[in-house]
Amino acid sequence: GVAASGGSVVAFVDSDFLLCKHAVSVRGAVSVSGSAVVLVRSDFSSAEDYAVAFYSTVSLVGGSMLLAKGNVHDGALREMLYAAGAVTAVGSSLSFVRNRALLPRMVSVSLSLAAGAHVRVACNGAGGVVLSTAEEYAAAGFVDAGSIDIAGCDACDRDTHCYAPGTASASMKSGVCVCACGSGGYGEACVPVGPSALSPVAATASRVFF
């Protein structure tokens, strides 16, 4: 499993996965508290199964964020993201921005949103369609799509595109939503930890960059 707390980061950024059964597979429970799980601009090519698979529960609490942004999955058999157990969020958010999936169904998850939790989506594509309505997102696997905050491709806000606690502002530049980091924010998503802060030993702990 994965346990991230106290401003930790688990991130896959600019990763290329080719001919993998599962590019990212987590067998145990995922527990995230005051931290971020980030998948940005990863290319999941010719995957035999799900691109990202969680085979137990996923829990996000205390201002945590799961951010999937700019990823591409061309698998023809399974969804981009799968969770076998419930994905619960309390005072936290899940954000899906500008992802592209070959199949019409992008995710297979069961969401449980408690106080202060949000699911935000913007400019995702599934099955050749740019999703823009609650009905389209429901068809793509986003359960209870009526409670999801849907933004268009020209929208830019820090809650959707960035890790909000580390972001001072967000603005559109040359057609790209750019996060301007505040104190304690690093990288393009303004996550709590920069890659230079991580030693090789940390790759086995709760702060991981790939």
mmCIF file with all atom_site columns, C-alpha atoms in Angstrom:
data_model
loop_
_atom_site.group_PDB
_atom_site.id
_atom_site.type_symbol
_atom_site.label_atom_id
_atom_site.label_alt_id
_atom_site.label_comp_id
_atom_site.label_asym_id
_atom_site.label_entity_id
_atom_site.label_seq_id
_atom_site.pdbx_PDB_ins_code
_atom_site.Cartn_x
_atom_site.Cartn_y
_atom_site.Cartn_z
_atom_site.occupancy
_atom_site.B_iso_or_equiv
_atom_site.pdbx_formal_charge
_atom_site.auth_seq_id
_atom_site.auth_comp_id
_atom_site.auth_asym_id
_atom_site.auth_atom_id
_atom_site.pdbx_PDB_model_num
ATOM 1   C CA . GLY A 1 1   ? 0.000   0.000  0.000   1.00 0.00 ? 1   GLY A CA 1
ATOM 2   C CA . VAL A 1 2   ? 0.878   3.678  0.098   1.00 0.00 ? 2   VAL A CA 1
ATOM 3   C CA . ALA A 1 3   ? 0.752   6.042  3.077   1.00 0.00 ? 3   ALA A CA 1
ATOM 4   C CA . ALA A 1 4   ? 1.461   9.723  2.482   1.00 0.00 ? 4   ALA A CA 1
ATOM 5   C CA . SER A 1 5   ? 1.061   12.342 5.187   1.00 0.00 ? 5   SER A CA 1
ATOM 6   C CA . GLY A 1 6   ? 2.250   15.718 6.385   1.00 0.00 ? 6   GLY A CA 1
ATOM 7   C CA . GLY A 1 7   ? 2.874   17.398 3.041   1.00 0.00 ? 7   GLY A CA 1
ATOM 8   C CA . SER A 1 8   ? 4.172   14.344 1.205   1.00 0.00 ? 8   SER A CA 1
ATOM 9   C CA . VAL A 1 9   ? 3.973   13.733 -2.530  1.00 0.00 ? 9   VAL A CA 1
ATOM 10  C CA . VAL A 1 10  ? 3.666   10.615 -4.670  1.00 0.00 ? 10  VAL A CA 1
ATOM 11  C CA . ALA A 1 11  ? 4.130   11.682 -8.286  1.00 0.00 ? 11  ALA A CA 1
ATOM 12  C CA . PHE A 1 12  ? 4.485   10.231 -11.776 1.00 0.00 ? 12  PHE A CA 1
ATOM 13  C CA . VAL A 1 13  ? 5.501   13.071 -14.102 1.00 0.00 ? 13  VAL A CA 1
ATOM 14  C CA . ASP A 1 14  ? 6.417   12.800 -17.809 1.00 0.00 ? 14  ASP A CA 1
ATOM 15  C CA . SER A 1 15  ? 6.583   9.008  -17.522 1.00 0.00 ? 15  SER A CA 1
ATOM 16  C CA . ASP A 1 16  ? 6.347   6.658  -20.505 1.00 0.00 ? 16  ASP A CA 1
ATOM 17  C CA . PHE A 1 17  ? 4.861   3.212  -19.951 1.00 0.00 ? 17  PHE A CA 1
ATOM 18  C CA . LEU A 1 18  ? 4.966   0.824  -22.934 1.00 0.00 ? 18  LEU A CA 1
ATOM 19  C CA . LEU A 1 19  ? 3.371   -2.629 -23.146 1.00 0.00 ? 19  LEU A CA 1
ATOM 20  C CA . CYS A 1 20  ? 2.716   -2.829 -19.399 1.00 0.00 ? 20  CYS A CA 1
ATOM 21  C CA . LYS A 1 21  ? -0.031  -4.984 -17.940 1.00 0.00 ? 21  LYS A CA 1
ATOM 22  C CA . HIS A 1 22  ? -0.571  -2.277 -15.325 1.00 0.00 ? 22  HIS A CA 1
ATOM 23  C CA . ALA A 1 23  ? 1.685   0.755  -15.505 1.00 0.00 ? 23  ALA A CA 1
ATOM 24  C CA . VAL A 1 24  ? 0.886   1.688  -11.900 1.00 0.00 ? 24  VAL A CA 1
ATOM 25  C CA . SER A 1 25  ? -0.511  -1.026 -9.637  1.00 0.00 ? 25  SER A CA 1
ATOM 26  C CA . VAL A 1 26  ? -1.077  -0.707 -5.880  1.00 0.00 ? 26  VAL A CA 1
ATOM 27  C CA . ARG A 1 27  ? -2.214  -3.816 -4.030  1.00 0.00 ? 27  ARG A CA 1
ATOM 28  C CA . GLY A 1 28  ? -2.657  -2.438 -0.509  1.00 0.00 ? 28  GLY A CA 1
ATOM 29  C CA . ALA A 1 29  ? -4.682  0.460  0.828   1.00 0.00 ? 29  ALA A CA 1
ATOM 30  C CA . VAL A 1 30  ? -3.781  4.013  -0.165  1.00 0.00 ? 30  VAL A CA 1
ATOM 31  C CA . SER A 1 31  ? -3.988  6.544  2.665   1.00 0.00 ? 31  SER A CA 1
ATOM 32  C CA . VAL A 1 32  ? -3.287  10.204 1.923   1.00 0.00 ? 32  VAL A CA 1
ATOM 33  C CA . SER A 1 33  ? -3.431  12.918 4.594   1.00 0.00 ? 33  SER A CA 1
ATOM 34  C CA . GLY A 1 34  ? -2.504  16.525 3.883   1.00 0.00 ? 34  GLY A CA 1
ATOM 35  C CA . SER A 1 35  ? -0.567  15.343 0.841   1.00 0.00 ? 35  SER A CA 1
ATOM 36  C CA . ALA A 1 36  ? -0.805  14.841 -2.922  1.00 0.00 ? 36  ALA A CA 1
ATOM 37  C CA . VAL A 1 37  ? -0.876  11.969 -5.411  1.00 0.00 ? 37  VAL A CA 1
ATOM 38  C CA . VAL A 1 38  ? -0.043  13.373 -8.833  1.00 0.00 ? 38  VAL A CA 1
ATOM 39  C CA . LEU A 1 39  ? -0.012  11.833 -12.320 1.00 0.00 ? 39  LEU A CA 1
ATOM 40  C CA . VAL A 1 40  ? 1.015   14.408 -14.920 1.00 0.00 ? 40  VAL A CA 1
ATOM 41  C CA . ARG A 1 41  ? 1.639   13.961 -18.665 1.00 0.00 ? 41  ARG A CA 1
ATOM 42  C CA . SER A 1 42  ? 2.296   10.242 -18.477 1.00 0.00 ? 42  SER A CA 1
ATOM 43  C CA . ASP A 1 43  ? 1.852   8.149  -21.612 1.00 0.00 ? 43  ASP A CA 1
ATOM 44  C CA . PHE A 1 44  ? 0.335   4.707  -21.065 1.00 0.00 ? 44  PHE A CA 1
ATOM 45  C CA . SER A 1 45  ? 0.898   3.015  -24.438 1.00 0.00 ? 45  SER A CA 1
ATOM 46  C CA . SER A 1 46  ? -0.490  -0.394 -25.431 1.00 0.00 ? 46  SER A CA 1
ATOM 47  C CA . ALA A 1 47  ? -1.381  -1.291 -21.854 1.00 0.00 ? 47  ALA A CA 1
ATOM 48  C CA . GLU A 1 48  ? -2.854  -4.775 -21.488 1.00 0.00 ? 48  GLU A CA 1
ATOM 49  C CA . ASP A 1 49  ? -5.087  -3.674 -18.630 1.00 0.00 ? 49  ASP A CA 1
ATOM 50  C CA . TYR A 1 50  ? -5.755  -0.559 -16.554 1.00 0.00 ? 50  TYR A CA 1
ATOM 51  C CA . ALA A 1 51  ? -3.180  2.224  -16.712 1.00 0.00 ? 51  ALA A CA 1
ATOM 52  C CA . VAL A 1 52  ? -3.522  2.874  -12.973 1.00 0.00 ? 52  VAL A CA 1
ATOM 53  C CA . ALA A 1 53  ? -5.064  0.271  -10.681 1.00 0.00 ? 53  ALA A CA 1
ATOM 54  C CA . PHE A 1 54  ? -5.761  0.471  -6.953  1.00 0.00 ? 54  PHE A CA 1
ATOM 55  C CA . TYR A 1 55  ? -6.728  -2.968 -5.651  1.00 0.00 ? 55  TYR A CA 1
ATOM 56  C CA . SER A 1 56  ? -7.877  -1.803 -2.235  1.00 0.00 ? 56  SER A CA 1
ATOM 57  C CA . THR A 1 57  ? -9.368  1.351  -0.759  1.00 0.00 ? 57  THR A CA 1
ATOM 58  C CA . VAL A 1 58  ? -8.182  4.900  -1.388  1.00 0.00 ? 58  VAL A CA 1
ATOM 59  C CA . SER A 1 59  ? -8.608  7.510  1.352   1.00 0.00 ? 59  SER A CA 1
ATOM 60  C CA . LEU A 1 60  ? -7.969  11.243 0.960   1.00 0.00 ? 60  LEU A CA 1
ATOM 61  C CA . VAL A 1 61  ? -8.286  13.462 4.053   1.00 0.00 ? 61  VAL A CA 1
ATOM 62  C CA . GLY A 1 62  ? -7.113  16.786 5.421   1.00 0.00 ? 62  GLY A CA 1
ATOM 63  C CA . GLY A 1 63  ? -6.765  18.840 2.258   1.00 0.00 ? 63  GLY A CA 1
ATOM 64  C CA . SER A 1 64  ? -5.224  16.078 0.150   1.00 0.00 ? 64  SER A CA 1
ATOM 65  C CA . MET A 1 65  ? -5.456  15.879 -3.626  1.00 0.00 ? 65  MET A CA 1
ATOM 66  C CA . LEU A 1 66  ? -5.421  13.250 -6.344  1.00 0.00 ? 66  LEU A CA 1
ATOM 67  C CA . LEU A 1 67  ? -4.489  15.078 -9.550  1.00 0.00 ? 67  LEU A CA 1
ATOM 68  C CA . ALA A 1 68  ? -4.496  13.374 -12.960 1.00 0.00 ? 68  ALA A CA 1
ATOM 69  C CA . LYS A 1 69  ? -3.485  15.877 -15.629 1.00 0.00 ? 69  LYS A CA 1
ATOM 70  C CA . GLY A 1 70  ? -2.499  15.542 -19.265 1.00 0.00 ? 70  GLY A CA 1
ATOM 71  C CA . ASN A 1 71  ? -2.203  11.751 -19.308 1.00 0.00 ? 71  ASN A CA 1
ATOM 72  C CA . VAL A 1 72  ? -2.833  9.558  -22.369 1.00 0.00 ? 72  VAL A CA 1
ATOM 73  C CA . HIS A 1 73  ? -4.052  5.940  -22.291 1.00 0.00 ? 73  HIS A CA 1
ATOM 74  C CA . ASP A 1 74  ? -4.541  4.055  -25.559 1.00 0.00 ? 74  ASP A CA 1
ATOM 75  C CA . GLY A 1 75  ? -5.509  0.720  -24.012 1.00 0.00 ? 75  GLY A CA 1
ATOM 76  C CA . ALA A 1 76  ? -8.446  -0.867 -25.822 1.00 0.00 ? 76  ALA A CA 1
ATOM 77  C CA . LEU A 1 77  ? -9.505  -3.275 -23.060 1.00 0.00 ? 77  LEU A CA 1
ATOM 78  C CA . ARG A 1 78  ? -9.674  -1.411 -19.753 1.00 0.00 ? 78  ARG A CA 1
ATOM 79  C CA . GLU A 1 79  ? -10.172 2.043  -18.288 1.00 0.00 ? 79  GLU A CA 1
ATOM 80  C CA . MET A 1 80  ? -7.387  4.477  -17.511 1.00 0.00 ? 80  MET A CA 1
ATOM 81  C CA . LEU A 1 81  ? -8.067  4.429  -13.746 1.00 0.00 ? 81  LEU A CA 1
ATOM 82  C CA . TYR A 1 82  ? -9.532  1.595  -11.679 1.00 0.00 ? 82  TYR A CA 1
ATOM 83  C CA . ALA A 1 83  ? -10.188 1.261  -7.955  1.00 0.00 ? 83  ALA A CA 1
ATOM 84  C CA . ALA A 1 84  ? -11.425 -2.042 -6.534  1.00 0.00 ? 84  ALA A CA 1
ATOM 85  C CA . GLY A 1 85  ? -12.385 -0.518 -3.189  1.00 0.00 ? 85  GLY A CA 1
ATOM 86  C CA . ALA A 1 86  ? -14.143 2.704  -2.345  1.00 0.00 ? 86  ALA A CA 1
ATOM 87  C CA . VAL A 1 87  ? -12.405 6.002  -2.993  1.00 0.00 ? 87  VAL A CA 1
ATOM 88  C CA . THR A 1 88  ? -13.294 8.234  -0.046  1.00 0.00 ? 88  THR A CA 1
ATOM 89  C CA . ALA A 1 89  ? -12.516 11.921 0.310   1.00 0.00 ? 89  ALA A CA 1
ATOM 90  C CA . VAL A 1 90  ? -12.972 14.170 3.340   1.00 0.00 ? 90  VAL A CA 1
ATOM 91  C CA . GLY A 1 91  ? -12.005 17.812 2.988   1.00 0.00 ? 91  GLY A CA 1
ATOM 92  C CA . SER A 1 92  ? -9.986  16.830 -0.077  1.00 0.00 ? 92  SER A CA 1
ATOM 93  C CA . SER A 1 93  ? -10.280 16.796 -3.862  1.00 0.00 ? 93  SER A CA 1
ATOM 94  C CA . LEU A 1 94  ? -9.885  14.661 -6.953  1.00 0.00 ? 94  LEU A CA 1
ATOM 95  C CA . SER A 1 95  ? -9.090  16.500 -10.151 1.00 0.00 ? 95  SER A CA 1
ATOM 96  C CA . PHE A 1 96  ? -8.989  15.167 -13.726 1.00 0.00 ? 96  PHE A CA 1
ATOM 97  C CA . VAL A 1 97  ? -7.725  17.623 -16.335 1.00 0.00 ? 97  VAL A CA 1
ATOM 98  C CA . ARG A 1 98  ? -6.972  17.187 -20.058 1.00 0.00 ? 98  ARG A CA 1
ATOM 99  C CA . ASN A 1 99  ? -6.605  13.416 -19.940 1.00 0.00 ? 99  ASN A CA 1
ATOM 100 C CA . ARG A 1 100 ? -7.218  11.319 -23.062 1.00 0.00 ? 100 ARG A CA 1
ATOM 101 C CA . ALA A 1 101 ? -8.479  7.733  -23.131 1.00 0.00 ? 101 ALA A CA 1
ATOM 102 C CA . LEU A 1 102 ? -9.122  5.549  -26.166 1.00 0.00 ? 102 LEU A CA 1
ATOM 103 C CA . LEU A 1 103 ? -12.156 3.881  -24.609 1.00 0.00 ? 103 LEU A CA 1
ATOM 104 C CA . PRO A 1 104 ? -15.432 5.745  -24.059 1.00 0.00 ? 104 PRO A CA 1
ATOM 105 C CA . ARG A 1 105 ? -15.139 4.809  -20.377 1.00 0.00 ? 105 ARG A CA 1
ATOM 106 C CA . MET A 1 106 ? -12.222 6.536  -18.666 1.00 0.00 ? 106 MET A CA 1
ATOM 107 C CA . VAL A 1 107 ? -12.511 5.445  -15.018 1.00 0.00 ? 107 VAL A CA 1
ATOM 108 C CA . SER A 1 108 ? -14.032 2.668  -12.946 1.00 0.00 ? 108 SER A CA 1
ATOM 109 C CA . VAL A 1 109 ? -14.334 3.909  -9.369  1.00 0.00 ? 109 VAL A CA 1
ATOM 110 C CA . SER A 1 110 ? -16.819 4.083  -6.524  1.00 0.00 ? 110 SER A CA 1
ATOM 111 C CA . LEU A 1 111 ? -16.650 7.530  -4.952  1.00 0.00 ? 111 LEU A CA 1
ATOM 112 C CA . SER A 1 112 ? -17.674 8.506  -1.436  1.00 0.00 ? 112 SER A CA 1
ATOM 113 C CA . LEU A 1 113 ? -17.484 12.251 -0.854  1.00 0.00 ? 113 LEU A CA 1
ATOM 114 C CA . ALA A 1 114 ? -17.849 13.627 2.666   1.00 0.00 ? 114 ALA A CA 1
ATOM 115 C CA . ALA A 1 115 ? -17.694 17.149 4.092   1.00 0.00 ? 115 ALA A CA 1
ATOM 116 C CA . GLY A 1 116 ? -15.677 19.569 1.996   1.00 0.00 ? 116 GLY A CA 1
ATOM 117 C CA . ALA A 1 117 ? -14.756 17.034 -0.692  1.00 0.00 ? 117 ALA A CA 1
ATOM 118 C CA . HIS A 1 118 ? -14.814 17.834 -4.396  1.00 0.00 ? 118 HIS A CA 1
ATOM 119 C CA . VAL A 1 119 ? -14.367 16.104 -7.732  1.00 0.00 ? 119 VAL A CA 1
ATOM 120 C CA . ARG A 1 120 ? -13.309 18.543 -10.441 1.00 0.00 ? 120 ARG A CA 1
ATOM 121 C CA . VAL A 1 121 ? -12.961 17.792 -14.151 1.00 0.00 ? 121 VAL A CA 1
ATOM 122 C CA . ALA A 1 122 ? -11.906 19.840 -17.166 1.00 0.00 ? 122 ALA A CA 1
ATOM 123 C CA . CYS A 1 123 ? -11.351 19.104 -20.847 1.00 0.00 ? 123 CYS A CA 1
ATOM 124 C CA . ASN A 1 124 ? -11.004 15.324 -20.664 1.00 0.00 ? 124 ASN A CA 1
ATOM 125 C CA . GLY A 1 125 ? -11.481 13.146 -23.727 1.00 0.00 ? 125 GLY A CA 1
ATOM 126 C CA . ALA A 1 126 ? -12.812 9.588  -23.894 1.00 0.00 ? 126 ALA A CA 1
ATOM 127 C CA . GLY A 1 127 ? -13.600 7.563  -26.978 1.00 0.00 ? 127 GLY A CA 1
ATOM 128 C CA . GLY A 1 128 ? -12.829 10.499 -29.228 1.00 0.00 ? 128 GLY A CA 1
ATOM 129 C CA . VAL A 1 129 ? -15.259 12.821 -27.438 1.00 0.00 ? 129 VAL A CA 1
ATOM 130 C CA . VAL A 1 130 ? -14.262 15.854 -25.383 1.00 0.00 ? 130 VAL A CA 1
ATOM 131 C CA . LEU A 1 131 ? -16.407 15.487 -22.266 1.00 0.00 ? 131 LEU A CA 1
ATOM 132 C CA . SER A 1 132 ? -18.377 18.573 -21.311 1.00 0.00 ? 132 SER A CA 1
ATOM 133 C CA . THR A 1 133 ? -21.633 17.541 -19.619 1.00 0.00 ? 133 THR A CA 1
ATOM 134 C CA . ALA A 1 134 ? -22.631 15.559 -16.539 1.00 0.00 ? 134 ALA A CA 1
ATOM 135 C CA . GLU A 1 135 ? -24.212 12.939 -18.790 1.00 0.00 ? 135 GLU A CA 1
ATOM 136 C CA . GLU A 1 136 ? -21.003 12.483 -20.775 1.00 0.00 ? 136 GLU A CA 1
ATOM 137 C CA . TYR A 1 137 ? -18.926 12.192 -17.620 1.00 0.00 ? 137 TYR A CA 1
ATOM 138 C CA . ALA A 1 138 ? -21.365 9.656  -16.182 1.00 0.00 ? 138 ALA A CA 1
ATOM 139 C CA . ALA A 1 139 ? -21.004 7.568  -19.353 1.00 0.00 ? 139 ALA A CA 1
ATOM 140 C CA . ALA A 1 140 ? -17.220 7.795  -18.958 1.00 0.00 ? 140 ALA A CA 1
ATOM 141 C CA . GLY A 1 141 ? -17.440 6.187  -15.515 1.00 0.00 ? 141 GLY A CA 1
ATOM 142 C CA . PHE A 1 142 ? -17.654 9.180  -13.199 1.00 0.00 ? 142 PHE A CA 1
ATOM 143 C CA . VAL A 1 143 ? -20.324 7.969  -10.792 1.00 0.00 ? 143 VAL A CA 1
ATOM 144 C CA . ASP A 1 144 ? -22.789 10.568 -9.505  1.00 0.00 ? 144 ASP A CA 1
ATOM 145 C CA . ALA A 1 145 ? -21.588 12.993 -12.153 1.00 0.00 ? 145 ALA A CA 1
ATOM 146 C CA . GLY A 1 146 ? -24.236 15.493 -11.071 1.00 0.00 ? 146 GLY A CA 1
ATOM 147 C CA . SER A 1 147 ? -22.122 16.329 -8.018  1.00 0.00 ? 147 SER A CA 1
ATOM 148 C CA . ILE A 1 148 ? -18.939 16.897 -10.052 1.00 0.00 ? 148 ILE A CA 1
ATOM 149 C CA . ASP A 1 149 ? -17.624 20.384 -10.787 1.00 0.00 ? 149 ASP A CA 1
ATOM 150 C CA . ILE A 1 150 ? -17.220 20.525 -14.578 1.00 0.00 ? 150 ILE A CA 1
ATOM 151 C CA . ALA A 1 151 ? -15.081 23.179 -16.252 1.00 0.00 ? 151 ALA A CA 1
ATOM 152 C CA . GLY A 1 152 ? -14.446 23.820 -19.930 1.00 0.00 ? 152 GLY A CA 1
ATOM 153 C CA . CYS A 1 153 ? -11.186 23.671 -21.849 1.00 0.00 ? 153 CYS A CA 1
ATOM 154 C CA . ASP A 1 154 ? -10.695 27.419 -21.555 1.00 0.00 ? 154 ASP A CA 1
ATOM 155 C CA . ALA A 1 155 ? -11.150 27.487 -17.770 1.00 0.00 ? 155 ALA A CA 1
ATOM 156 C CA . CYS A 1 156 ? -8.214  27.997 -15.432 1.00 0.00 ? 156 CYS A CA 1
ATOM 157 C CA . ASP A 1 157 ? -8.446  27.889 -11.664 1.00 0.00 ? 157 ASP A CA 1
ATOM 158 C CA . ARG A 1 158 ? -6.077  26.717 -8.979  1.00 0.00 ? 158 ARG A CA 1
ATOM 159 C CA . ASP A 1 159 ? -8.522  24.294 -7.355  1.00 0.00 ? 159 ASP A CA 1
ATOM 160 C CA . THR A 1 160 ? -8.847  22.259 -10.553 1.00 0.00 ? 160 THR A CA 1
ATOM 161 C CA . HIS A 1 161 ? -5.431  22.534 -12.209 1.00 0.00 ? 161 HIS A CA 1
ATOM 162 C CA . CYS A 1 162 ? -3.107  22.890 -9.197  1.00 0.00 ? 162 CYS A CA 1
ATOM 163 C CA . TYR A 1 163 ? -2.485  21.680 -5.657  1.00 0.00 ? 163 TYR A CA 1
ATOM 164 C CA . ALA A 1 164 ? -4.385  24.569 -4.083  1.00 0.00 ? 164 ALA A CA 1
ATOM 165 C CA . PRO A 1 165 ? -2.598  24.773 -0.683  1.00 0.00 ? 165 PRO A CA 1
ATOM 166 C CA . GLY A 1 166 ? 0.693   25.484 -2.469  1.00 0.00 ? 166 GLY A CA 1
ATOM 167 C CA . THR A 1 167 ? -0.713  27.746 -5.188  1.00 0.00 ? 167 THR A CA 1
ATOM 168 C CA . ALA A 1 168 ? -0.954  31.532 -5.075  1.00 0.00 ? 168 ALA A CA 1
ATOM 169 C CA . SER A 1 169 ? -2.836  31.876 -8.361  1.00 0.00 ? 169 SER A CA 1
ATOM 170 C CA . ALA A 1 170 ? -3.520  30.273 -11.728 1.00 0.00 ? 170 ALA A CA 1
ATOM 171 C CA . SER A 1 171 ? -3.744  31.964 -15.109 1.00 0.00 ? 171 SER A CA 1
ATOM 172 C CA . MET A 1 172 ? -4.009  31.002 -18.756 1.00 0.00 ? 172 MET A CA 1
ATOM 173 C CA . LYS A 1 173 ? -0.833  31.505 -20.809 1.00 0.00 ? 173 LYS A CA 1
ATOM 174 C CA . SER A 1 174 ? -0.621  30.483 -24.469 1.00 0.00 ? 174 SER A CA 1
ATOM 175 C CA . GLY A 1 175 ? -3.584  28.183 -24.016 1.00 0.00 ? 175 GLY A CA 1
ATOM 176 C CA . VAL A 1 176 ? -2.150  26.456 -20.948 1.00 0.00 ? 176 VAL A CA 1
ATOM 177 C CA . CYS A 1 177 ? -3.331  26.917 -17.370 1.00 0.00 ? 177 CYS A CA 1
ATOM 178 C CA . VAL A 1 178 ? -0.211  27.822 -15.385 1.00 0.00 ? 178 VAL A CA 1
ATOM 179 C CA . CYS A 1 179 ? -0.007  27.489 -11.609 1.00 0.00 ? 179 CYS A CA 1
ATOM 180 C CA . ALA A 1 180 ? 1.934   30.223 -9.787  1.00 0.00 ? 180 ALA A CA 1
ATOM 181 C CA . CYS A 1 181 ? 3.256   28.712 -6.579  1.00 0.00 ? 181 CYS A CA 1
ATOM 182 C CA . GLY A 1 182 ? 3.051   30.357 -3.202  1.00 0.00 ? 182 GLY A CA 1
ATOM 183 C CA . SER A 1 183 ? 5.087   29.565 -0.119  1.00 0.00 ? 183 SER A CA 1
ATOM 184 C CA . GLY A 1 184 ? 5.644   25.817 0.148   1.00 0.00 ? 184 GLY A CA 1
ATOM 185 C CA . GLY A 1 185 ? 4.550   25.005 -3.401  1.00 0.00 ? 185 GLY A CA 1
ATOM 186 C CA . TYR A 1 186 ? 6.892   23.477 -5.994  1.00 0.00 ? 186 TYR A CA 1
ATOM 187 C CA . GLY A 1 187 ? 6.787   22.498 -9.656  1.00 0.00 ? 187 GLY A CA 1
ATOM 188 C CA . GLU A 1 188 ? 4.101   23.045 -12.238 1.00 0.00 ? 188 GLU A CA 1
ATOM 189 C CA . ALA A 1 189 ? 1.330   21.790 -9.928  1.00 0.00 ? 189 ALA A CA 1
ATOM 190 C CA . CYS A 1 190 ? 2.716   23.546 -6.801  1.00 0.00 ? 190 CYS A CA 1
ATOM 191 C CA . VAL A 1 191 ? 2.935   20.334 -4.765  1.00 0.00 ? 191 VAL A CA 1
ATOM 192 C CA . PRO A 1 192 ? 4.446   20.445 -1.239  1.00 0.00 ? 192 PRO A CA 1
ATOM 193 C CA . VAL A 1 193 ? 7.783   18.794 -2.126  1.00 0.00 ? 193 VAL A CA 1
ATOM 194 C CA . GLY A 1 194 ? 10.229  19.445 -4.961  1.00 0.00 ? 194 GLY A CA 1
ATOM 195 C CA . PRO A 1 195 ? 12.245  16.599 -6.555  1.00 0.00 ? 195 PRO A CA 1
ATOM 196 C CA . SER A 1 196 ? 15.517  18.039 -5.252  1.00 0.00 ? 196 SER A CA 1
ATOM 197 C CA . ALA A 1 197 ? 14.310  17.522 -1.693  1.00 0.00 ? 197 ALA A CA 1
ATOM 198 C CA . LEU A 1 198 ? 14.085  13.772 -2.144  1.00 0.00 ? 198 LEU A CA 1
ATOM 199 C CA . SER A 1 199 ? 16.983  11.439 -1.531  1.00 0.00 ? 199 SER A CA 1
ATOM 200 C CA . PRO A 1 200 ? 17.098  7.910  -3.062  1.00 0.00 ? 200 PRO A CA 1
ATOM 201 C CA . VAL A 1 201 ? 16.128  6.526  0.331   1.00 0.00 ? 201 VAL A CA 1
ATOM 202 C CA . ALA A 1 202 ? 12.960  8.592  0.266   1.00 0.00 ? 202 ALA A CA 1
ATOM 203 C CA . ALA A 1 203 ? 11.791  6.665  -2.775  1.00 0.00 ? 203 ALA A CA 1
ATOM 204 C CA . THR A 1 204 ? 10.772  3.846  -0.436  1.00 0.00 ? 204 THR A CA 1
ATOM 205 C CA . ALA A 1 205 ? 8.941   6.165  1.942   1.00 0.00 ? 205 ALA A CA 1
ATOM 206 C CA . SER A 1 206 ? 5.965   8.467  1.553   1.00 0.00 ? 206 SER A CA 1
ATOM 207 C CA . ARG A 1 207 ? 7.629   11.069 -0.672  1.00 0.00 ? 207 ARG A CA 1
ATOM 208 C CA . VAL A 1 208 ? 8.216   9.650  -4.101  1.00 0.00 ? 208 VAL A CA 1
ATOM 209 C CA . PHE A 1 209 ? 8.844   11.109 -7.565  1.00 0.00 ? 209 PHE A CA 1
ATOM 210 C CA . PHE A 1 210 ? 9.059   8.970  -10.705 1.00 0.00 ? 210 PHE A CA 1
#
